[in-house]
CSV table of C-alpha atoms in Angstrom, one decimal:
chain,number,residue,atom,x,y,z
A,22,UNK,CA,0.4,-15.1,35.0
A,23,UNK,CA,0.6,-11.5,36.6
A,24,UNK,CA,-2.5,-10.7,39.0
A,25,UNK,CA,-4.5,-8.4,38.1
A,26,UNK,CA,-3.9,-4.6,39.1
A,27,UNK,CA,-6.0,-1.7,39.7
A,28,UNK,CA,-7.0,-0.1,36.7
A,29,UNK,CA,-6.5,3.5,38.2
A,30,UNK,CA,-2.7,3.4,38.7
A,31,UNK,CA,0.5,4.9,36.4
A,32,UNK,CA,0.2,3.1,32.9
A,33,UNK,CA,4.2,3.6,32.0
A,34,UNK,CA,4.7,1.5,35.8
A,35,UNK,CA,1.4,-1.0,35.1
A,36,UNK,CA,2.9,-1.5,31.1
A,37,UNK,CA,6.8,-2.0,32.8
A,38,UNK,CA,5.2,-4.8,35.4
A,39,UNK,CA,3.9,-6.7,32.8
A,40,UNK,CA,6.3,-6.7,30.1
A,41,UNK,CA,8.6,-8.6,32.4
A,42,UNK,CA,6.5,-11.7,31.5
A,43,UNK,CA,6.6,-10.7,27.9
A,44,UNK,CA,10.6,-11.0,27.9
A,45,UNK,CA,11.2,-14.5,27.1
A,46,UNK,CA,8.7,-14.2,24.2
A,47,UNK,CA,9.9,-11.1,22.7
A,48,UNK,CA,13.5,-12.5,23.3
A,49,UNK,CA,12.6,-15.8,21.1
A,50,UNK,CA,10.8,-13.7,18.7
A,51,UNK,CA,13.5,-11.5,18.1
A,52,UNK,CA,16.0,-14.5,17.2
A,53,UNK,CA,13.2,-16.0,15.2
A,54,UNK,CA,12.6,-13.4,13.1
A,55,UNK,CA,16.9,-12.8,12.7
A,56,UNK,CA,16.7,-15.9,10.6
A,57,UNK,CA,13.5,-14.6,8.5
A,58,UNK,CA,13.3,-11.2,8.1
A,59,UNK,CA,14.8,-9.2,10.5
A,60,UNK,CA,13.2,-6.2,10.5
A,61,UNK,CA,10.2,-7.5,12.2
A,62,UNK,CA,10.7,-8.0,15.4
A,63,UNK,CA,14.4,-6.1,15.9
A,64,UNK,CA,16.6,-6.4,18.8
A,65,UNK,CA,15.9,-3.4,21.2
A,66,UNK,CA,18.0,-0.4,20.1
A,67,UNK,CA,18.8,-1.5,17.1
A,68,UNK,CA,15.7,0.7,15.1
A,69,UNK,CA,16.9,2.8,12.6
A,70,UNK,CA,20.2,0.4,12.2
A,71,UNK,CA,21.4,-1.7,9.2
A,72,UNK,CA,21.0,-5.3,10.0
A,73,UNK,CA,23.2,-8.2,9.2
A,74,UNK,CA,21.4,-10.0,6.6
A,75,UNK,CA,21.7,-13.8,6.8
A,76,UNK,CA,23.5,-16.1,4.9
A,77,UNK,CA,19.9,-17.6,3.7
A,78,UNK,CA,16.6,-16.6,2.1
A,79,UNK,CA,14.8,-19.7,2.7
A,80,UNK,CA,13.1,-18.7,6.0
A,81,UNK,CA,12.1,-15.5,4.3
A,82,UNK,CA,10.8,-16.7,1.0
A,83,UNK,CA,8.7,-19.5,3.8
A,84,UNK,CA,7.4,-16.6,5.5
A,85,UNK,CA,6.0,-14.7,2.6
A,86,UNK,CA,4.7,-17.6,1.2
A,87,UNK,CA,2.6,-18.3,3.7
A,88,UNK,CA,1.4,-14.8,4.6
A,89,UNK,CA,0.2,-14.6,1.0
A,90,UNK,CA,-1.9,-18.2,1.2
A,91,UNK,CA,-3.6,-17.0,4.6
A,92,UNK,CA,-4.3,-13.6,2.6
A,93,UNK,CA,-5.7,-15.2,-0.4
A,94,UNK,CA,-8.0,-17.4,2.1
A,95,UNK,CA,-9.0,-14.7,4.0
A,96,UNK,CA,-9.3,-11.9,1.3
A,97,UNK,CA,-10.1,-13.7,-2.1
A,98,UNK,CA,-9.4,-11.0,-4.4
A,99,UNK,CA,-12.2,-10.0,-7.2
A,100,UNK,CA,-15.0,-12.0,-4.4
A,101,UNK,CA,-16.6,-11.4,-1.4
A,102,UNK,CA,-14.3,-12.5,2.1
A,103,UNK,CA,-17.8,-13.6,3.4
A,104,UNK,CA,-21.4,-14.2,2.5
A,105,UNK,CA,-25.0,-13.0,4.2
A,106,UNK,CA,-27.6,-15.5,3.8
A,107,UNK,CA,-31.4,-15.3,4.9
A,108,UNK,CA,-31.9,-18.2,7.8
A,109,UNK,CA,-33.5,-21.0,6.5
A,110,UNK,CA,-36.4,-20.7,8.9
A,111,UNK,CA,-37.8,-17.8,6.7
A,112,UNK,CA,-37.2,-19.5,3.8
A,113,UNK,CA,-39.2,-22.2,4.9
A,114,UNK,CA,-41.6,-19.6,5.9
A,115,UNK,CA,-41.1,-17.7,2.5
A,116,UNK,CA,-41.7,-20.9,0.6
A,117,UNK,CA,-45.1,-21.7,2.7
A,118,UNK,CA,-47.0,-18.4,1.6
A,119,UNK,CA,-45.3,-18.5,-1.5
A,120,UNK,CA,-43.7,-15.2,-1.5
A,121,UNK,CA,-40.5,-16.6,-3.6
A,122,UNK,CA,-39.9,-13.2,-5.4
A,123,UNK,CA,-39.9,-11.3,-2.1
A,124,UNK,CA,-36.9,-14.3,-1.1
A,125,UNK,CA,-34.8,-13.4,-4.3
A,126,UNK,CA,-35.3,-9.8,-3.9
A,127,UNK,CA,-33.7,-9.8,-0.2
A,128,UNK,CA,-31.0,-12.5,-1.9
A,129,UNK,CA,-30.0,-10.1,-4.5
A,130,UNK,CA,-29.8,-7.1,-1.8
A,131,UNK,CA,-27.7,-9.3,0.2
A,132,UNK,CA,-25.7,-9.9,-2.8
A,133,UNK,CA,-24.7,-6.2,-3.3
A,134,UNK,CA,-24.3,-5.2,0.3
A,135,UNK,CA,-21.2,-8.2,-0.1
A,136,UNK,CA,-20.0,-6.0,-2.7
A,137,UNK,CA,-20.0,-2.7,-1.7
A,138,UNK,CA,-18.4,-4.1,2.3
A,139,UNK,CA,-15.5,-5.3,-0.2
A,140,UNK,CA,-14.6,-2.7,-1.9
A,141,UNK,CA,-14.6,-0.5,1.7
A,142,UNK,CA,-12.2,-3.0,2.7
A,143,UNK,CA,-10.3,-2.6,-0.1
A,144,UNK,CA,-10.3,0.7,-0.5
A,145,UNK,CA,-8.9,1.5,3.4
A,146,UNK,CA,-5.5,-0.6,2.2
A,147,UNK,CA,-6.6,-3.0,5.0
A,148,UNK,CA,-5.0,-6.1,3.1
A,149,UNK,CA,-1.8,-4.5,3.3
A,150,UNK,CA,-2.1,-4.4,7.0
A,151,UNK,CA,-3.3,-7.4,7.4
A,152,UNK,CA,-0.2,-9.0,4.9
A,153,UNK,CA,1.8,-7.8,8.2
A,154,UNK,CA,-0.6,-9.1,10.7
A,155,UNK,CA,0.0,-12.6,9.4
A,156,UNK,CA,3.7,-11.9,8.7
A,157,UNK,CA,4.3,-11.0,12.6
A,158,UNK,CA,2.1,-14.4,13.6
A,159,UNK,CA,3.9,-16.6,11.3
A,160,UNK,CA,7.5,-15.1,13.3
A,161,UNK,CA,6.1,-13.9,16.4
A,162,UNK,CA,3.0,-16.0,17.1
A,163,UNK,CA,1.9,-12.8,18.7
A,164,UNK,CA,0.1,-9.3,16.9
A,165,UNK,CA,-2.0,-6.7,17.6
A,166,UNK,CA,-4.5,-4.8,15.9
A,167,UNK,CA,-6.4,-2.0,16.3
A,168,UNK,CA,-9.3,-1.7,14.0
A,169,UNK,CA,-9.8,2.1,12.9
A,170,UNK,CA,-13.2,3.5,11.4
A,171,UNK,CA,-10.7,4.5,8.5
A,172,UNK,CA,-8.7,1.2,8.5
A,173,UNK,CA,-6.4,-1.4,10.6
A,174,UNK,CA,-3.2,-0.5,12.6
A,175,UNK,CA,-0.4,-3.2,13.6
A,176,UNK,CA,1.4,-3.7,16.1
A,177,UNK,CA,4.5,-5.6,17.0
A,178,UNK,CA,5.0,-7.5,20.2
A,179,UNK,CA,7.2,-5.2,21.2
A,180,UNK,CA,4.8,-2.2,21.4
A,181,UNK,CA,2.0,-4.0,23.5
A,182,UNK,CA,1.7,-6.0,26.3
A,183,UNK,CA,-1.4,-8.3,27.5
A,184,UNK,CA,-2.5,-10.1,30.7
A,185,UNK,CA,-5.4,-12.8,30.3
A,186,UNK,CA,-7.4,-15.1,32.0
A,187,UNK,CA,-6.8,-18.8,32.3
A,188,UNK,CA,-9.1,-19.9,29.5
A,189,UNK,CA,-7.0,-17.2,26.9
A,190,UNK,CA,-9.3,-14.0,27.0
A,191,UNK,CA,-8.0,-10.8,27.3
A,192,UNK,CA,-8.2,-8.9,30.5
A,193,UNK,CA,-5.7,-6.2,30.0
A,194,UNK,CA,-4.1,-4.7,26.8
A,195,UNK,CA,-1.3,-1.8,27.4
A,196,UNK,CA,0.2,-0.5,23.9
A,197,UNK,CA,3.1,1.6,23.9
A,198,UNK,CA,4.0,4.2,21.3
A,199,UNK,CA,5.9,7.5,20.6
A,200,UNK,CA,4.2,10.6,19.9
A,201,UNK,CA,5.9,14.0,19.0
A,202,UNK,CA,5.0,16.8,21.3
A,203,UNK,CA,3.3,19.1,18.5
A,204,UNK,CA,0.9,16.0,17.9
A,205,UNK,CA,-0.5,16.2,22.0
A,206,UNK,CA,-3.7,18.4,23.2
A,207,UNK,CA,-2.1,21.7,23.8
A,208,UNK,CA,-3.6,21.1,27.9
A,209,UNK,CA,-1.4,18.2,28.0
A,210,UNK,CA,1.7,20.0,26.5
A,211,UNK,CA,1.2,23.0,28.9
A,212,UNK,CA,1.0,20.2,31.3
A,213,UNK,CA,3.9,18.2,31.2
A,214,UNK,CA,6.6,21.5,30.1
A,215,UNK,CA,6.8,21.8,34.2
A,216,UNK,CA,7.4,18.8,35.0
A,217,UNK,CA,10.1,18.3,32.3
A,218,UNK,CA,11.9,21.8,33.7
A,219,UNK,CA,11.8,19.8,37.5
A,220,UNK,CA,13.3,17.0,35.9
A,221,UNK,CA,16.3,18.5,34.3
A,222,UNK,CA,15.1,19.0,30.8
A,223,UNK,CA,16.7,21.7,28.1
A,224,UNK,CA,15.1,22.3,25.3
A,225,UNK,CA,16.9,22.1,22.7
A,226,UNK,CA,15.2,23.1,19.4
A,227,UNK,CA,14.4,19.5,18.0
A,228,UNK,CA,11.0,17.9,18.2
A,229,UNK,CA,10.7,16.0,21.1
A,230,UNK,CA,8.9,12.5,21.4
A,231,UNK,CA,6.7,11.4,24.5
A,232,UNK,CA,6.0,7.6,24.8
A,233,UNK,CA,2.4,7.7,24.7
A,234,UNK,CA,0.7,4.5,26.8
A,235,UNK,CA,-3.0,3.4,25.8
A,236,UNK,CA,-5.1,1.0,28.2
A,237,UNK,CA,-7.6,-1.6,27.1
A,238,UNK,CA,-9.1,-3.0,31.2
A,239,UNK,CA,-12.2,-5.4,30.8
A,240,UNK,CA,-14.9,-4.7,33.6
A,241,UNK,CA,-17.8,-6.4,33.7
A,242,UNK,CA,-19.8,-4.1,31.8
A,243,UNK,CA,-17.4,-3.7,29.3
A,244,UNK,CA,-13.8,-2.2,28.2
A,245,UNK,CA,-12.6,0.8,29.6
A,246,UNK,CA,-9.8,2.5,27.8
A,247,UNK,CA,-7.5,5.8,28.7
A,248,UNK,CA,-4.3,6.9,27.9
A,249,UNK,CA,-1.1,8.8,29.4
A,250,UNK,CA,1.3,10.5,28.5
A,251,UNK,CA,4.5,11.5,31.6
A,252,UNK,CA,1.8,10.3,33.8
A,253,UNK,CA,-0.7,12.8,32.2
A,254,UNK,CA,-4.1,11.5,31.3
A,255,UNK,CA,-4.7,12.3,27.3
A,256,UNK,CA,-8.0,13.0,26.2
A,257,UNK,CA,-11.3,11.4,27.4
A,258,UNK,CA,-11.4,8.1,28.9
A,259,UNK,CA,-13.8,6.2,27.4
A,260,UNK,CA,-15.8,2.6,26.9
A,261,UNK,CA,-16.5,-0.3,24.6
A,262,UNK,CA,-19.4,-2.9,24.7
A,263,UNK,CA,-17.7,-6.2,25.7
A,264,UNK,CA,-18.3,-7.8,22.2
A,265,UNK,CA,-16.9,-4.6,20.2
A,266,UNK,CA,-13.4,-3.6,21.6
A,267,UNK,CA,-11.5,-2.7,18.5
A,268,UNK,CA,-8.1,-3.9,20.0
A,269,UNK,CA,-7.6,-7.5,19.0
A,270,UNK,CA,-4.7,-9.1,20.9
A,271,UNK,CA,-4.1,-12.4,18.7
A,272,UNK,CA,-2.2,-15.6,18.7
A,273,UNK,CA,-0.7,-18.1,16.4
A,274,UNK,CA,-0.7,-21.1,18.9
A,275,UNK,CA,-2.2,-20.6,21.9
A,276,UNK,CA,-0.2,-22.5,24.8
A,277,UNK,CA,-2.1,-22.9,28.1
A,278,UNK,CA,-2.0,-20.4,31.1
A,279,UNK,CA,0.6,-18.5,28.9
A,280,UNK,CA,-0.8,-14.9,28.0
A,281,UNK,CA,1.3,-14.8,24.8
A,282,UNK,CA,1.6,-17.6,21.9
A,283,UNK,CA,3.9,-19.7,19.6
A,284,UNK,CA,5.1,-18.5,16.1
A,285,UNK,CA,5.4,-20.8,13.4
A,286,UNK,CA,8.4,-20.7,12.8
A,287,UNK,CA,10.1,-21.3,16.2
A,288,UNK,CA,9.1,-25.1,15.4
A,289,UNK,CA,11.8,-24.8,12.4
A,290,UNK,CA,14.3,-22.4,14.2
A,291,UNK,CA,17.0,-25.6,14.5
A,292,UNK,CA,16.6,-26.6,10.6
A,293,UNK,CA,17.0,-22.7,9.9
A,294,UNK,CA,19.5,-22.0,12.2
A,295,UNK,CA,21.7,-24.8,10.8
A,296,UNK,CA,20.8,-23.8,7.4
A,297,UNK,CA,22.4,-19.9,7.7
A,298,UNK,CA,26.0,-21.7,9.6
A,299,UNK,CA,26.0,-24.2,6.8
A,300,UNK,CA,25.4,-21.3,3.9
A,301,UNK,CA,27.9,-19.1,6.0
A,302,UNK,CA,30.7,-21.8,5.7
A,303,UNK,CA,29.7,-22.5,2.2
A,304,UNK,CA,29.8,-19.2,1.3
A,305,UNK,CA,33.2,-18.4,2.9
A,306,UNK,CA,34.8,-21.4,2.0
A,307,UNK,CA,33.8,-20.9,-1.8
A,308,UNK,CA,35.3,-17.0,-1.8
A,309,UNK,CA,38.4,-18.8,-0.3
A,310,UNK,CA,38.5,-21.4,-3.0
A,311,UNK,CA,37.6,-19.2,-6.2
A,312,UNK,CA,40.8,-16.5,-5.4
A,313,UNK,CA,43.1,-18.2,-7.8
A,314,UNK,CA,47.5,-17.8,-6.4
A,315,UNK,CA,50.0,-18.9,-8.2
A,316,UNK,CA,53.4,-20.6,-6.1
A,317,UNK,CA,56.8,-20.1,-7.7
A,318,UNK,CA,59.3,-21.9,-5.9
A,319,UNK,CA,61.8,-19.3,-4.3
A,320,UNK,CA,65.5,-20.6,-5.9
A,321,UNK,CA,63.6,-21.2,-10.0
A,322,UNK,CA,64.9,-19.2,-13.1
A,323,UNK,CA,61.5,-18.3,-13.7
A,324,UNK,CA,60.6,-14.8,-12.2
A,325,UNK,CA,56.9,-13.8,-10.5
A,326,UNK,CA,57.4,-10.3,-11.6
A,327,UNK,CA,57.6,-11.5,-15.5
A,328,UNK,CA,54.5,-13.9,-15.2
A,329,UNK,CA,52.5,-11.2,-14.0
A,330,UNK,CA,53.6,-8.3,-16.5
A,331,UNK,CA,53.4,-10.9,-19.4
A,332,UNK,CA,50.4,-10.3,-22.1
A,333,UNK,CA,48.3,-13.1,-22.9
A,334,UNK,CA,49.6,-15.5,-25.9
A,335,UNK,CA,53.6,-14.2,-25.0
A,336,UNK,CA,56.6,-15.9,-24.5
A,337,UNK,CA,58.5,-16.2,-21.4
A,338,UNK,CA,61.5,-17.8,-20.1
A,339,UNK,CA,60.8,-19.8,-17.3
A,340,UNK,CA,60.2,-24.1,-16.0
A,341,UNK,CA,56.7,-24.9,-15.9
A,342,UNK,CA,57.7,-27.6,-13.2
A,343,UNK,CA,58.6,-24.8,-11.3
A,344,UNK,CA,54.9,-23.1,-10.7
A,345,UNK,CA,51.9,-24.5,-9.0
A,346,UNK,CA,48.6,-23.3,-7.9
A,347,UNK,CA,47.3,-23.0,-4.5
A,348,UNK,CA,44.3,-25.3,-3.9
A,349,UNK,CA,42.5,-25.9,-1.0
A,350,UNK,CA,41.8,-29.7,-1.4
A,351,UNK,CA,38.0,-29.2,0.5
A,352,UNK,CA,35.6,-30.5,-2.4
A,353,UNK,CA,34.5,-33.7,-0.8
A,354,UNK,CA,33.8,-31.3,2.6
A,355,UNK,CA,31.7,-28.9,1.0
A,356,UNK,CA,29.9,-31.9,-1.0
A,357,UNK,CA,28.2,-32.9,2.1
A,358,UNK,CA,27.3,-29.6,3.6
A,359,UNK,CA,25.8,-28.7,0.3
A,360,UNK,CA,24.0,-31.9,0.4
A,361,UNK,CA,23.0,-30.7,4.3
A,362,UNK,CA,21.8,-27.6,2.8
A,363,UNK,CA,19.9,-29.5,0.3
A,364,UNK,CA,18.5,-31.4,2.6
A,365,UNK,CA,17.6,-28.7,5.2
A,366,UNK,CA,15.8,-27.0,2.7
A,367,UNK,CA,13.7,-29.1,0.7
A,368,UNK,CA,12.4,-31.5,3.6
A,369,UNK,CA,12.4,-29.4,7.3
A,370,UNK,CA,11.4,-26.1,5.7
């Protein structure tokens, strides 16, 4: 685990130091997530870029499945994801001076409060978001999100970085993003045009993006966020209370002294890495074997050119005996792969 640095110090050089203990996770991640959905965690420099699809949908159809199952226990749809009840101290209390009606009244305000915090939730799409959430812990292990007063925000492994303390809490959070210029303070734009010019930059008409760097430090009376942009600080910083930081780093599977976790699917990568070579040579070996050539042996009477000009139901001169069909002679082969594939995916997945 990286020590802790100064919290007054460049966030694009603080953000590089630590994402060189993130490597090995992201690097896992990203072949995790090529045999489920690859679009999730892609391979640096490949946004934007149409991905090889595998040669199997089994880790992807696994994947959703689950997301959906943690969804509907997290977010029953058409009921409350949680209930407020009075302490049962005060309705002891309540039933002692018999003031019962007062008890249900307070029940039945409880009641709608339920209601009407459901249908916020609903109504700011946060289900959607958190659909992805669960999606990136099932492949990644790793997510963060950043809870908005006007909904959630997600964000991959690769845009964040974290550092935490042995027993797993969260000292420092560094998130990464691009920004187009037009969408920065105009002080900031002003700002940074200089130092662009001493650099080397030409402007060149297009809209340019900034990487944009947001800190989350934990202090002992609280967490104290800024952010920078070209080493420019970006608004205000400001603070949270310790126990309301809207940035929630989480893991799948926590893993000791480690400041990022396990996916669930890394404990099935073997089974699904097998799977796509298996469907690969399947599927090769059946586009192979259903392209259907006809041999004619070189010195027989009977001519190639006729067979294939003749019309269905003519007649031709020619020896049967002298025309075969290629084969490939590889049933009993891909017999036991498919029964491999079968096996792969009805008992390890």
């Amino acid at each position: 685990m990286a020590s802790i640095s100064r919290y007054k110090r460049d966030l694009k050089s603080w953000y590089d130091e630590l994402a060189s203990s993130r490597t090995a996770y992201l690097n896992r991640a990203e072949k995790v997530s090529e045999q489920t959905l690859p679009w999730y965690v892609k391979a640096d420099g490949t946004q934007g870029q149409t991905l090889e699809s595998v040669y199997q949908s089994v880790g992807a159809e696994g994947v959703h499945n689950l997301a959906s199952k943690l969804i509907m226990v997290l977010m029953p749809p058409n009921r409350p994801m949680f209930r407020l009840r009075v302490a049962r101290k005060i309705i002891e209390e309540a039933a002692q001076s018999n003031k019962g009606d007062m008890l249900t009244e307070v029940n039945s305000g409880l009641s709608r409060i339920e209601t009407e915090t459901t249908g916020l939730i609903e109504g700011t799409g946060d289900r959607t978001q958190l659909y992805s959430a669960m999606t990136h812990l099932i492949i990644s292990g790793n997510v963060l999100l950043y809870i908005k007063p006007d909904g959630m925000k997600v964000y991959s492994l690769r845009n964040y970085v974290v550092q935490r303390d042995p027993d797993g809490n969260p000292l420092v959070i560094i998130v990464k993003e691009e920004i187009a210029e037009e969408a920065l303070p105009v002080k900031v734009r002003r700002a940074i045009k200089p130092a662009a010019l001493i650099n080397g930059d030409q402007t060149t008409g297009d809209f340019k993006i900034y990487e944009l760097y947001t800190a989350i430090v934990r202090k002992n009376d609280g967490w104290h966020v800024r952010q920078e942009c070209e080493g420019i600080t970006v608004g205000t910083p400001g603070t949270y209370p310790l126990d309301e930081c809207p940035w929630l780093p989480l893991r799948l599977y926590r893993s000791e002294e480690e400041d990022y976790g396990r996916g669930y699917v890394e404990q099935y990568y073997g089974s699904l890495f097998c799977l796509t070579e298996l469907s690969k040579a399947v599927l090769q070996a059946s586009a192979a074997a259903s392209k259907i050539l006809f041999l004619v042996h070189p010195a027989s009477t009977t001519k190639a050119d006729t067979l294939t000009k003749a019309d269905n139901l003519s007649f031709v001169q020619g020896n049967a005996a002298d025309i075969d069909v290629l084969q490939l002679d590889k049933l009993n082969d891909l017999k036991v792969a498919q029964a491999q594939i079968q096996e792969l995916s009805l008992i390890h997945i």
